[in-house]
Amino acid sequence: MAATTEPIIDASVSATNNAAAAQAGKKKKAKKTVADNTKYLGVEKVMPISVKSSHAKGRHAVAAKALPAGTLVTMERASAIIVRNQSFVNLCHCCLGSIQLVAQTRPKVDEQGKQIEGQVERISVPPSSCTKCKMAAYCSDTCKTVHAAEHEVQCAALAESNRIATQHGVPLEQIRGVLALLGRRTVEGAQNKNDEPMAFAAKDVKPTSYSYVSDLNANRHYIERSDIKSLNDALKELLPFVPEGARIPLSEAVELACIFHTNNHVLVVNSHPTLGVFPFSSLYFQHNCNPNCVCIGAANGTMYVRTLTDVPANADLTISYTDLYQPREQRRRELLLSRHFWCKCRRCSTILSQSVDRFMDGILCGDCKQGVMIFEETKEVQDINELMTDISALDQEIQGKFAECESCPAKIEVTKLVDILKAAITAYGAAHNVLQQGDLPKARFQLERFIHDYEEKHILHPCNAYLINTYTTLARVCTQMGDSDRAIRYNGIVVDRLRGPPECNNAVPENYPRLAEYNMSLGDLCLKQAKKKAANKTPAGRSITRRYLKEAKTSLENAYRARAVIFGETSQRA
């Protein structure tokens, strides 16, 4: 995966040498090389981008000319893609089409698995599935037949995958991802070679050949040894279940698992999440916490990358690998642990006192109640290997340090500031635990109490991410409870704050997908409420109806403009 902080590392520096050097206390700098883009140059003939490589940035894509917002800059189908665990039977494992579940009955069993005489239970099942492994669902027998060669490689291993993943503490999706890649590798055979130019098309896109997966960076040396050992043990037990002709050496399987983990993209297809490996997009679209592009999934699992904003010629084209509306430290740690790079984009590198990030976990000054307490705590990472072995080094930075108010001379120990934030996070988590238990009235009470305790008492800044997330959840809870007026109020607060008071501008890019979703939700709520209020023919009732209609019009227009950029003006989703 390309990343703003990751050089291309010479493959000759083996993991063994790295470990030996680390133990000896002699850290060798990775040798930088400039990647050869020759086999990917075909994209420049069909898309308005240029592919580049440099010592400073590694592989990256730039705009070949000035690009207006909403321009399609690339489209790619995954080398391998899996339906995420929570949507396992909702999408076809071949075409990724929606599955219409079929109602069936079966004998009811007790806790020991024994049938209870005379009792049956109703279940919903896919119209077609693999009866051997019970780990593949299809929309039709036709798709099952088309997928048969690929699934044959995976079937026996999939049947054991859940047990093996649980036993060794390895994510099931990571094992499924490896098996999906092995399936593609076997079906393709030797028909595609890694040194051949990659084929690009403006339509009717074919899946990217498995052969290009080897160009992706596994970042194996940044993953904790204990995780690598668990992965090694799990795959060692799994591989014997793979047919001999499709089997690969254990070391290669571990490398493949690391590639899948580091480079997968979450793609929403037909309203359900999938995980796919898109070699070209992972190589050339680097991460940025203020991206100018967005990745969108299509019905067949094609990933479209479009510009979110107007992009000048020769500007880098970037996407985001994390949720943007969260504190800087949280974004960086998440990227470090999941993608294995330390973000040094402009937003993350700007000093906190001059960045919108100061509000994302902003705590208000206890004296003036206006300014945010600032501590320039961000540790700049020169040696990511050192940080990966001791991430607590980030926490050690705050010991004995003070935060200062941006508006008055007040100071506070950073450890006390952290305690305030921890208390807020604990209260926030407690409310969400109640919600997960299904107790909507109690969850609403606790969420509204959180707003009272932390916003109305001037402890957290209004743009603090925990407040925004609380208002988002409250809007959903109130909708479920039938309190539309409150749902509209809370949803409106989220939209207003994401759109940004002056000091919070640039927290999210223009045409941000989440903001478009909130605008759409707000517009729908206002329309429904306007219809309810229309029965009131009094002047006051008519005034309320007009207000809701006006708010619905504004919100839906904003949503349409953003969605036309995100999905394209001709898309049915715009």
Coordinates of C-alpha atoms in Angstrom, one line a residue:
M1 CA 0.0 0.0 0.0
A2 CA 1.3 3.4 -0.9
A3 CA 1.5 5.8 2.1
T4 CA 2.9 9.2 2.5
T5 CA 5.4 8.0 5.1
E6 CA 6.4 4.7 3.5
P7 CA 9.5 4.5 1.2
I8 CA 9.8 1.6 -1.2
I9 CA 12.0 -0.9 0.7
D10 CA 14.5 -3.0 -1.1
A11 CA 13.4 -6.7 -0.9
S12 CA 17.0 -7.8 -0.3
V13 CA 16.8 -6.5 3.3
S14 CA 15.3 -9.7 4.8
A15 CA 13.2 -9.9 7.9
T16 CA 16.0 -12.0 9.5
N17 CA 18.6 -9.3 9.0
N18 CA 16.2 -6.7 10.4
A19 CA 15.6 -8.7 13.5
A20 CA 19.3 -9.3 14.0
A21 CA 20.2 -5.7 13.6
A22 CA 17.5 -4.7 16.0
Q23 CA 18.7 -7.1 18.7
A24 CA 22.3 -5.8 18.2
G25 CA 21.1 -2.2 18.6
K26 CA 22.3 -1.4 15.2
K27 CA 19.4 0.0 13.2
K28 CA 20.0 0.0 9.5
K29 CA 18.1 2.5 7.3
A30 CA 16.0 0.9 4.7
K31 CA 17.4 1.4 1.2
K32 CA 15.2 3.6 -0.9
T33 CA 14.5 2.7 -4.5
V34 CA 12.3 4.4 -7.1
A35 CA 9.6 2.0 -8.3
D36 CA 9.3 1.3 -12.0
N37 CA 5.8 2.4 -13.2
T38 CA 6.1 0.9 -16.8
K39 CA 3.5 -1.8 -16.4
Y40 CA 0.9 0.6 -15.0
L41 CA 1.3 3.4 -17.6
G42 CA -1.7 2.1 -19.5
V43 CA -4.0 3.9 -17.0
E44 CA -2.8 7.2 -18.5
K45 CA -4.5 6.4 -21.8
V46 CA -7.9 5.9 -20.4
M47 CA -8.0 8.1 -17.2
P48 CA -7.0 11.7 -16.6
I49 CA -4.1 10.8 -14.2
S50 CA -0.4 10.3 -14.4
V51 CA 1.5 7.7 -12.3
K52 CA 4.7 8.8 -10.6
S53 CA 7.4 7.5 -8.3
S54 CA 9.9 9.3 -6.2
H55 CA 12.2 8.7 -3.2
A56 CA 10.1 11.1 -1.0
K57 CA 6.6 9.8 -1.9
G58 CA 7.1 6.3 -3.4
R59 CA 4.4 5.5 -6.0
H60 CA 1.7 8.1 -6.3
A61 CA -0.9 9.4 -8.8
V62 CA -1.3 13.0 -9.9
A63 CA -3.9 14.9 -11.9
A64 CA -2.8 15.0 -15.6
K65 CA -4.9 18.2 -16.0
A66 CA -7.2 20.4 -13.9
L67 CA -10.0 18.1 -12.7
P68 CA -13.4 19.4 -11.5
A69 CA -15.1 17.9 -8.5
G70 CA -16.8 14.6 -9.4
T71 CA -14.3 13.5 -12.1
L72 CA -13.7 9.8 -12.4
V73 CA -10.0 9.2 -12.0
T74 CA -9.9 5.4 -12.0
M75 CA -12.0 2.3 -11.7
E76 CA -10.8 -1.1 -10.6
R77 CA -12.2 -4.5 -9.8
A78 CA -10.6 -6.4 -6.9
S79 CA -8.1 -9.2 -7.4
A80 CA -10.0 -10.9 -4.6
I81 CA -13.0 -9.7 -2.5
I82 CA -14.9 -11.2 0.4
V83 CA -18.3 -10.4 1.9
R84 CA -17.7 -9.2 5.5
N85 CA -18.8 -11.6 8.3
Q86 CA -21.8 -9.5 9.3
S87 CA -23.3 -9.6 5.8
F88 CA -22.3 -13.2 5.0
V89 CA -25.6 -14.3 3.6
N90 CA -26.7 -10.9 2.2
L91 CA -24.5 -10.8 -0.8
C92 CA -23.7 -13.4 -3.5
H93 CA -20.1 -14.6 -3.1
C94 CA -19.7 -14.7 -6.9
C95 CA -21.4 -11.6 -8.4
L96 CA -21.9 -9.6 -5.1
G97 CA -25.6 -9.2 -6.0
S98 CA -28.2 -8.9 -3.3
I99 CA -29.5 -12.3 -2.0
Q100 CA -33.2 -12.8 -1.5
L101 CA -33.4 -15.1 1.5
V102 CA -35.8 -18.0 1.3
A103 CA -37.9 -19.0 4.4
Q104 CA -37.5 -22.7 5.5
T105 CA -38.3 -24.8 8.5
R106 CA -36.1 -27.2 10.3
P107 CA -36.3 -29.4 13.4
K108 CA -35.5 -27.5 16.6
V109 CA -32.6 -28.7 18.7
D110 CA -31.6 -28.2 22.3
E111 CA -28.4 -26.9 23.7
Q112 CA -26.7 -30.3 23.2
G113 CA -27.7 -30.3 19.5
K114 CA -30.4 -33.0 19.9
Q115 CA -33.7 -32.7 18.0
I116 CA -36.7 -31.7 20.1
E117 CA -39.5 -34.0 19.1
G118 CA -42.4 -32.3 17.4
Q119 CA -40.8 -28.8 17.4
V120 CA -39.6 -26.9 14.4
E121 CA -38.2 -23.4 13.8
R122 CA -38.3 -21.0 10.8
I123 CA -35.0 -19.9 9.3
S124 CA -34.0 -17.8 6.3
V125 CA -31.4 -19.2 4.0
P126 CA -29.9 -18.3 0.6
P127 CA -31.4 -19.8 -2.5
S128 CA -28.1 -21.5 -3.2
S129 CA -25.1 -22.3 -1.0
C130 CA -22.3 -24.8 -0.5
T131 CA -23.6 -27.6 1.7
K132 CA -20.1 -28.9 2.4
C133 CA -18.4 -25.9 4.0
K134 CA -21.5 -23.8 4.7
M135 CA -19.3 -20.8 4.1
A136 CA -20.4 -19.7 0.6
A137 CA -23.8 -18.2 -0.3
Y138 CA -25.1 -17.5 -3.8
C139 CA -28.0 -15.7 -5.4
S140 CA -28.5 -18.5 -7.8
D141 CA -27.3 -21.9 -8.9
T142 CA -25.8 -20.2 -11.9
C143 CA -23.4 -18.1 -9.8
K144 CA -22.6 -21.2 -7.7
T145 CA -21.5 -22.9 -11.0
V146 CA -19.5 -19.9 -12.2
H147 CA -17.7 -19.7 -8.8
A148 CA -17.1 -23.5 -8.5
A149 CA -13.5 -23.6 -9.7
E150 CA -12.5 -20.8 -7.2
H151 CA -14.5 -22.2 -4.4
E152 CA -13.1 -25.7 -4.8
V153 CA -9.7 -24.3 -3.7
Q154 CA -11.2 -22.8 -0.6
C155 CA -14.0 -25.2 0.4
A156 CA -12.3 -27.7 2.8
A157 CA -10.2 -24.9 4.4
L158 CA -13.3 -22.7 4.8
A159 CA -15.0 -25.5 6.6
E160 CA -12.2 -25.4 9.2
S161 CA -11.5 -21.7 9.1
N162 CA -13.8 -20.6 12.0
R163 CA -12.4 -23.1 14.3
I164 CA -8.8 -22.3 13.4
A165 CA -9.3 -18.6 13.6
T166 CA -10.8 -18.8 17.0
Q167 CA -8.2 -21.2 18.3
H168 CA -5.3 -19.0 17.3
G169 CA -6.8 -15.6 17.8
V170 CA -6.6 -14.6 14.2
P171 CA -9.4 -12.6 12.4
L172 CA -11.6 -14.9 10.4
E173 CA -11.7 -12.3 7.6
Q174 CA -8.0 -12.4 7.3
I175 CA -8.0 -16.1 6.7
R176 CA -10.9 -15.8 4.3
G177 CA -9.0 -13.1 2.4
V178 CA -6.0 -15.4 2.0
L179 CA -8.2 -18.2 0.7
A180 CA -9.9 -15.8 -1.7
L181 CA -6.5 -14.8 -3.1
L182 CA -5.4 -18.4 -3.4
G183 CA -8.6 -19.1 -5.3
R184 CA -7.9 -16.3 -7.8
R185 CA -4.3 -17.4 -8.1
T186 CA -5.2 -21.0 -8.9
V187 CA -7.9 -20.1 -11.4
E188 CA -5.7 -17.6 -13.3
G189 CA -2.8 -20.1 -13.3
A190 CA 0.1 -18.8 -15.4
Q191 CA -1.9 -16.8 -17.9
N192 CA -0.9 -13.5 -16.4
K193 CA 2.7 -12.6 -15.5
N194 CA 3.8 -9.9 -13.1
D195 CA 6.0 -8.2 -15.6
E196 CA 3.3 -7.8 -18.2
P197 CA 1.5 -4.3 -18.5
M198 CA -1.7 -4.1 -16.6
A199 CA -4.8 -3.8 -18.7
F200 CA -7.0 -0.7 -18.0
A201 CA -10.4 0.0 -19.4
A202 CA -12.9 2.8 -19.3
K203 CA -15.8 0.3 -19.0
D204 CA -16.4 -3.4 -18.7
V205 CA -13.6 -3.6 -16.2
K206 CA -12.1 -7.0 -15.5
P207 CA -10.7 -8.1 -12.1
T208 CA -7.1 -7.0 -11.6
S209 CA -4.9 -10.1 -12.1
Y210 CA -3.6 -11.8 -9.0
S211 CA -0.1 -11.4 -10.4
Y212 CA 0.0 -7.7 -9.4
V213 CA -0.7 -8.5 -5.8
S214 CA 3.0 -9.2 -5.3
D215 CA 3.8 -5.5 -5.9
L216 CA 1.9 -4.6 -2.7
N217 CA 3.8 -3.9 0.5
A218 CA 3.1 -6.4 3.2
N219 CA 4.7 -4.3 6.0
R220 CA 5.3 -7.6 7.8
H221 CA 8.3 -6.2 9.7
Y222 CA 5.9 -3.6 11.3
I223 CA 3.5 -6.2 12.6
E224 CA 4.0 -7.5 16.2
R225 CA 5.8 -10.7 16.5
S226 CA 3.1 -12.3 18.6
D227 CA 0.5 -11.5 15.8
I228 CA 2.8 -13.0 13.2
K229 CA 3.3 -16.1 15.3
S230 CA -0.5 -16.6 15.7
L231 CA -0.9 -16.1 12.0
N232 CA 1.9 -18.5 11.2
D233 CA 0.3 -21.2 13.5
A234 CA -3.1 -20.7 12.1
L235 CA -2.0 -20.9 8.4
K236 CA 0.2 -23.9 9.2
E237 CA -2.9 -25.7 10.4
L238 CA -5.1 -24.4 7.5
L239 CA -2.9 -25.1 4.5
P240 CA -3.2 -28.9 4.5
F241 CA -6.9 -28.4 3.8
V242 CA -6.0 -26.5 0.5
P243 CA -5.7 -28.8 -2.5
E244 CA -2.1 -29.7 -3.2
G245 CA -2.1 -28.0 -6.6
A246 CA -3.2 -24.7 -5.1
R247 CA -1.1 -24.8 -1.9
I248 CA 1.8 -22.4 -1.4
P249 CA 4.7 -22.4 1.1
L250 CA 3.8 -21.3 4.6
S251 CA 6.0 -18.2 4.4
E252 CA 4.3 -17.1 1.3
A253 CA 0.9 -17.6 2.9
V254 CA 1.9 -15.5 5.9
E255 CA 3.1 -12.8 3.4
L256 CA -0.2 -13.0 1.6
A257 CA -2.1 -12.6 4.8
C258 CA -0.1 -9.5 5.7
I259 CA -0.7 -8.0 2.2
F260 CA -4.5 -8.6 2.6
H261 CA -4.5 -7.0 6.1
T262 CA -2.5 -4.0 5.2
N263 CA -4.0 -3.2 1.8
N264 CA -7.7 -4.2 1.9
H265 CA -10.3 -1.6 1.2
V266 CA -13.8 -1.6 2.7
L267 CA -16.2 -1.3 -0.1
V268 CA -20.0 -1.0 0.4
V269 CA -21.8 -3.0 -2.3
N270 CA -25.6 -3.1 -2.4
S271 CA -25.7 -1.6 1.1
H272 CA -23.4 -4.3 2.6
P273 CA -19.7 -4.1 3.4
T274 CA -17.0 -6.1 1.6
L275 CA -13.2 -6.3 1.8
G276 CA -11.2 -6.3 -1.4
V277 CA -7.6 -6.1 -2.6
F278 CA -7.2 -3.5 -5.4
P279 CA -3.5 -3.5 -6.3
F280 CA -3.4 -0.4 -8.5
S281 CA -5.5 1.8 -6.2
S282 CA -3.5 0.7 -3.1
L283 CA -0.2 1.4 -4.9
Y284 CA -1.0 4.8 -6.3
F285 CA -3.7 6.5 -4.2
Q286 CA -2.0 7.6 -1.0
H287 CA -3.6 8.4 2.3
N288 CA -4.3 12.0 3.3
C289 CA -6.4 13.3 6.3
N290 CA -7.7 16.0 4.0
P291 CA -8.3 13.9 0.8
N292 CA -9.3 15.3 -2.6
C293 CA -10.7 11.9 -3.8
V294 CA -13.2 9.3 -2.5
C295 CA -13.6 5.5 -3.2
I296 CA -17.1 4.3 -3.9
G297 CA -18.3 0.7 -4.5
A298 CA -20.5 -0.3 -7.4
A299 CA -23.0 -3.2 -7.6
N300 CA -20.5 -5.7 -9.0
G301 CA -17.6 -4.8 -6.7
T302 CA -15.9 -2.3 -8.9
M303 CA -14.2 0.5 -7.0
Y304 CA -14.6 4.0 -8.5
V305 CA -12.3 6.8 -7.4
R306 CA -13.7 10.3 -8.0
T307 CA -12.4 13.7 -7.1
L308 CA -14.3 15.3 -4.1
T309 CA -13.1 18.8 -4.9
D310 CA -11.6 20.7 -7.8
V311 CA -8.0 19.5 -8.2
P312 CA -5.4 21.5 -10.1
A313 CA -3.1 19.9 -12.7
N314 CA -0.1 17.9 -11.3
A315 CA -1.6 17.8 -7.7
D316 CA -1.4 14.5 -5.9
L317 CA -4.6 12.5 -5.8
T318 CA -5.3 11.2 -2.3
I319 CA -7.9 9.2 -0.4
S320 CA -8.5 8.5 3.3
Y321 CA -8.0 5.1 5.0
T322 CA -9.6 6.3 8.2
D323 CA -12.6 8.2 9.6
L324 CA -11.6 11.9 9.3
Y325 CA -13.7 13.3 12.1
Q326 CA -11.7 12.0 15.0
P327 CA -8.8 13.3 17.0
R328 CA -5.4 13.5 15.3
E329 CA -3.7 11.1 17.8
Q330 CA -6.6 8.6 17.3
R331 CA -6.3 8.8 13.5
R332 CA -2.5 8.3 13.6
R333 CA -2.7 5.4 16.0
E334 CA -5.4 3.7 14.0
L335 CA -3.3 4.0 10.8
L336 CA -0.2 2.9 12.6
L337 CA -1.8 -0.3 14.0
S338 CA -4.0 -1.2 11.0
R339 CA -2.0 0.1 8.0
H340 CA 1.5 0.3 9.6
F341 CA 2.5 3.9 8.7
W342 CA 2.7 7.1 10.7
C343 CA 0.7 9.8 9.0
K344 CA 2.7 12.9 8.1
C345 CA 0.1 14.6 5.8
R346 CA -0.2 18.4 6.0
R347 CA -3.1 18.2 8.4
C348 CA -1.3 15.9 10.8
S349 CA 2.0 17.9 10.5
T350 CA 0.5 21.3 11.1
I351 CA 1.1 22.4 14.7
L352 CA -2.0 21.7 16.8
S353 CA -2.7 25.3 17.8
Q354 CA -3.1 26.2 14.2
S355 CA -5.1 23.2 13.1
V356 CA -8.8 22.2 13.2
D357 CA -7.6 19.0 14.9
R358 CA -7.4 20.9 18.2
F359 CA -11.2 20.8 18.3
M360 CA -11.6 17.1 17.6
D361 CA -10.8 16.1 21.2
G362 CA -11.0 19.7 22.4
I363 CA -11.4 20.4 26.1
L364 CA -12.5 23.9 27.1
C365 CA -10.5 26.0 29.5
G366 CA -11.9 25.7 33.1
D367 CA -11.2 29.4 33.7
C368 CA -12.4 31.3 30.6
K369 CA -14.8 28.6 29.3
Q370 CA -14.0 29.7 25.7
G371 CA -10.5 28.6 24.6
V372 CA -9.3 25.1 24.0
M373 CA -6.5 23.6 26.0
I374 CA -3.6 23.0 23.7
F375 CA -0.7 20.6 24.1
E376 CA 1.6 20.0 21.2
E377 CA 1.9 16.4 22.1
T378 CA 2.2 14.8 18.7
K379 CA 5.4 12.7 18.7
E380 CA 7.0 12.8 15.2
V381 CA 8.2 9.4 14.3
Q382 CA 11.6 8.9 12.6
D383 CA 11.9 5.2 13.2
I384 CA 8.6 3.4 12.8
N385 CA 10.1 0.1 13.8
E386 CA 10.9 1.5 17.3
L387 CA 7.4 2.8 17.7
M388 CA 5.8 -0.4 16.6
T389 CA 7.7 -2.3 19.3
D390 CA 6.8 0.3 22.0
I391 CA 3.7 2.3 21.2
S392 CA 3.5 3.4 24.8
A393 CA 6.3 5.9 23.9
L394 CA 3.5 8.1 22.7
D395 CA 1.9 8.1 26.2
Q396 CA 5.2 8.8 27.8
E397 CA 5.4 12.2 26.0
I398 CA 2.7 13.7 28.3
Q399 CA 4.4 13.1 31.6
G400 CA 5.3 16.3 33.4
K401 CA 3.9 18.5 30.6
F402 CA 1.3 21.3 30.7
A403 CA -1.4 22.3 28.3
E404 CA -2.1 26.0 27.8
C405 CA -5.4 27.8 26.9
E406 CA -5.4 29.3 23.5
S407 CA -7.4 32.3 24.8
C408 CA -6.1 33.1 28.3
P409 CA -3.0 32.4 30.4
A410 CA -4.5 29.3 32.2
K411 CA -2.5 26.1 32.3
I412 CA -3.3 22.5 33.4
E413 CA -1.2 19.3 33.7
V414 CA -1.7 17.2 30.6
T415 CA -2.3 14.1 32.7
K416 CA -5.3 15.9 34.3
L417 CA -6.5 16.8 30.9
V418 CA -6.3 13.2 29.8
D419 CA -8.3 12.2 32.9
I420 CA -11.1 14.5 31.9
L421 CA -11.1 13.0 28.4
K422 CA -11.0 9.4 29.8
A423 CA -14.0 10.2 32.1
A424 CA -15.9 11.5 29.0
I425 CA -15.0 8.4 27.0
T426 CA -16.1 6.1 29.9
A427 CA -19.5 7.9 30.1
Y428 CA -19.8 7.8 26.3
G429 CA -19.0 4.1 26.2
A430 CA -21.5 3.3 29.0
A431 CA -24.3 4.9 27.1
H432 CA -23.5 2.9 24.0
N433 CA -23.3 -0.3 26.0
V434 CA -26.9 0.3 27.1
L435 CA -27.9 1.0 23.5
Q436 CA -26.4 -2.3 22.4
Q437 CA -28.6 -4.1 25.0
G438 CA -31.6 -2.7 23.2
D439 CA -32.9 -0.4 26.0
L440 CA -33.7 2.7 23.9
P441 CA -35.2 4.9 26.6
K442 CA -32.3 4.3 29.0
A443 CA -29.8 4.8 26.2
R444 CA -31.4 8.1 25.2
F445 CA -31.4 9.3 28.8
Q446 CA -27.7 8.5 29.2
L447 CA -26.8 10.1 25.9
E448 CA -28.7 13.3 26.7
R449 CA -27.1 13.3 30.1
F450 CA -23.7 13.1 28.4
I451 CA -24.6 16.2 26.4
H452 CA -25.7 18.0 29.6
D453 CA -22.6 17.0 31.5
Y454 CA -20.0 17.7 28.9
E455 CA -21.4 20.3 26.5
E456 CA -23.8 22.4 28.5
K457 CA -21.3 22.5 31.4
H458 CA -18.6 23.8 29.0
I459 CA -16.2 20.9 29.4
L460 CA -15.9 19.7 25.8
H461 CA -15.7 22.0 22.8
P462 CA -18.9 21.8 20.7
C463 CA -17.0 20.3 17.8
N464 CA -15.5 17.5 20.0
A465 CA -15.8 14.2 18.1
Y466 CA -17.5 12.5 21.1
L467 CA -20.2 15.1 21.1
I468 CA -20.8 14.8 17.4
N469 CA -21.0 11.0 17.6
T470 CA -23.4 11.4 20.6
Y471 CA -25.7 13.7 18.6
T472 CA -25.5 11.2 15.6
T473 CA -26.6 8.3 17.9
L474 CA -29.3 10.4 19.5
A475 CA -30.8 11.2 16.1
R476 CA -31.0 7.5 15.3
V477 CA -32.4 6.6 18.7
C478 CA -35.1 9.3 18.6
T479 CA -36.1 8.2 15.1
Q480 CA -36.5 4.6 16.3
M481 CA -38.6 5.9 19.3
G482 CA -40.8 8.0 17.0
D483 CA -39.7 11.4 18.4
S484 CA -39.2 13.0 15.0
D485 CA -38.9 16.6 16.3
R486 CA -35.9 15.6 18.5
A487 CA -34.4 13.5 15.8
I488 CA -34.5 16.5 13.4
R489 CA -33.0 18.7 16.0
Y490 CA -30.1 16.4 16.8
N491 CA -29.5 15.6 13.1
G492 CA -29.4 19.3 12.3
I493 CA -26.8 19.9 15.0
V494 CA -24.6 17.2 13.4
V495 CA -25.0 18.8 9.9
D496 CA -24.3 22.3 11.1
R497 CA -21.1 21.3 13.0
L498 CA -19.7 19.0 10.3
R499 CA -20.4 21.8 7.7
G500 CA -18.4 23.8 10.2
P501 CA -18.6 26.9 12.3
P502 CA -15.8 29.2 11.1
E503 CA -13.2 27.8 13.5
C504 CA -14.0 24.2 12.5
N505 CA -13.7 24.6 8.8
N506 CA -11.8 21.9 6.9
A507 CA -12.5 19.2 9.5
V508 CA -13.9 17.2 6.6
P509 CA -13.5 17.9 2.9
E510 CA -16.2 19.5 0.7
N511 CA -18.7 16.9 -0.5
Y512 CA -17.7 14.5 2.4
P513 CA -19.8 11.3 2.0
R514 CA -20.9 11.2 5.7
L515 CA -22.1 14.8 5.5
A516 CA -24.2 13.9 2.4
E517 CA -25.7 11.0 4.3
Y518 CA -26.7 13.2 7.3
N519 CA -28.2 15.8 4.9
M520 CA -30.2 13.1 3.2
S521 CA -31.4 11.7 6.5
L522 CA -32.3 15.2 7.8
G523 CA -34.2 16.0 4.5
D524 CA -36.2 12.7 4.8
L525 CA -37.1 13.4 8.4
C526 CA -38.3 16.9 7.7
L527 CA -40.4 15.7 4.7
K528 CA -42.1 13.1 6.9
Q529 CA -42.7 15.6 9.7
A530 CA -44.1 18.2 7.3
K531 CA -46.7 15.6 6.0
K532 CA -47.7 14.9 9.6
K533 CA -48.0 18.6 10.5
A534 CA -49.9 19.4 7.3
A535 CA -53.2 18.3 8.9
N536 CA -53.0 21.3 11.2
K537 CA -54.6 24.0 9.2
T538 CA -54.1 26.8 11.8
P539 CA -51.7 29.6 11.0
A540 CA -49.2 28.2 13.5
G541 CA -49.5 24.7 12.0
R542 CA -49.0 26.0 8.5
S543 CA -45.9 28.0 9.6
I544 CA -44.4 24.8 11.1
T545 CA -45.2 22.8 7.9
R546 CA -43.5 25.5 5.8
R547 CA -40.4 25.5 8.1
Y548 CA -40.0 21.7 7.8
L549 CA -40.5 21.9 4.0
K550 CA -37.9 24.6 3.7
E551 CA -35.4 22.7 5.8
A552 CA -36.1 19.5 3.8
K553 CA -35.5 21.4 0.5
T554 CA -32.2 22.8 1.7
S555 CA -30.9 19.5 3.1
L556 CA -32.0 17.4 0.1
E557 CA -30.4 19.9 -2.3
N558 CA -27.2 19.8 -0.4
A559 CA -27.3 16.0 -0.4
Y560 CA -27.9 15.8 -4.1
R561 CA -25.1 18.2 -5.0
A562 CA -22.6 16.2 -2.9
R563 CA -23.9 12.8 -4.1
A564 CA -23.7 13.9 -7.7
V565 CA -20.0 14.5 -7.1
I566 CA -19.5 11.3 -5.1
F567 CA -21.4 8.9 -7.3
G568 CA -21.5 10.8 -10.6
E569 CA -24.4 12.9 -12.0
T570 CA -25.8 10.0 -14.0
S571 CA -25.8 7.5 -11.1
Q572 CA -29.1 6.4 -9.6
R573 CA -27.5 6.9 -6.2
A574 CA -27.0 10.7 -6.8

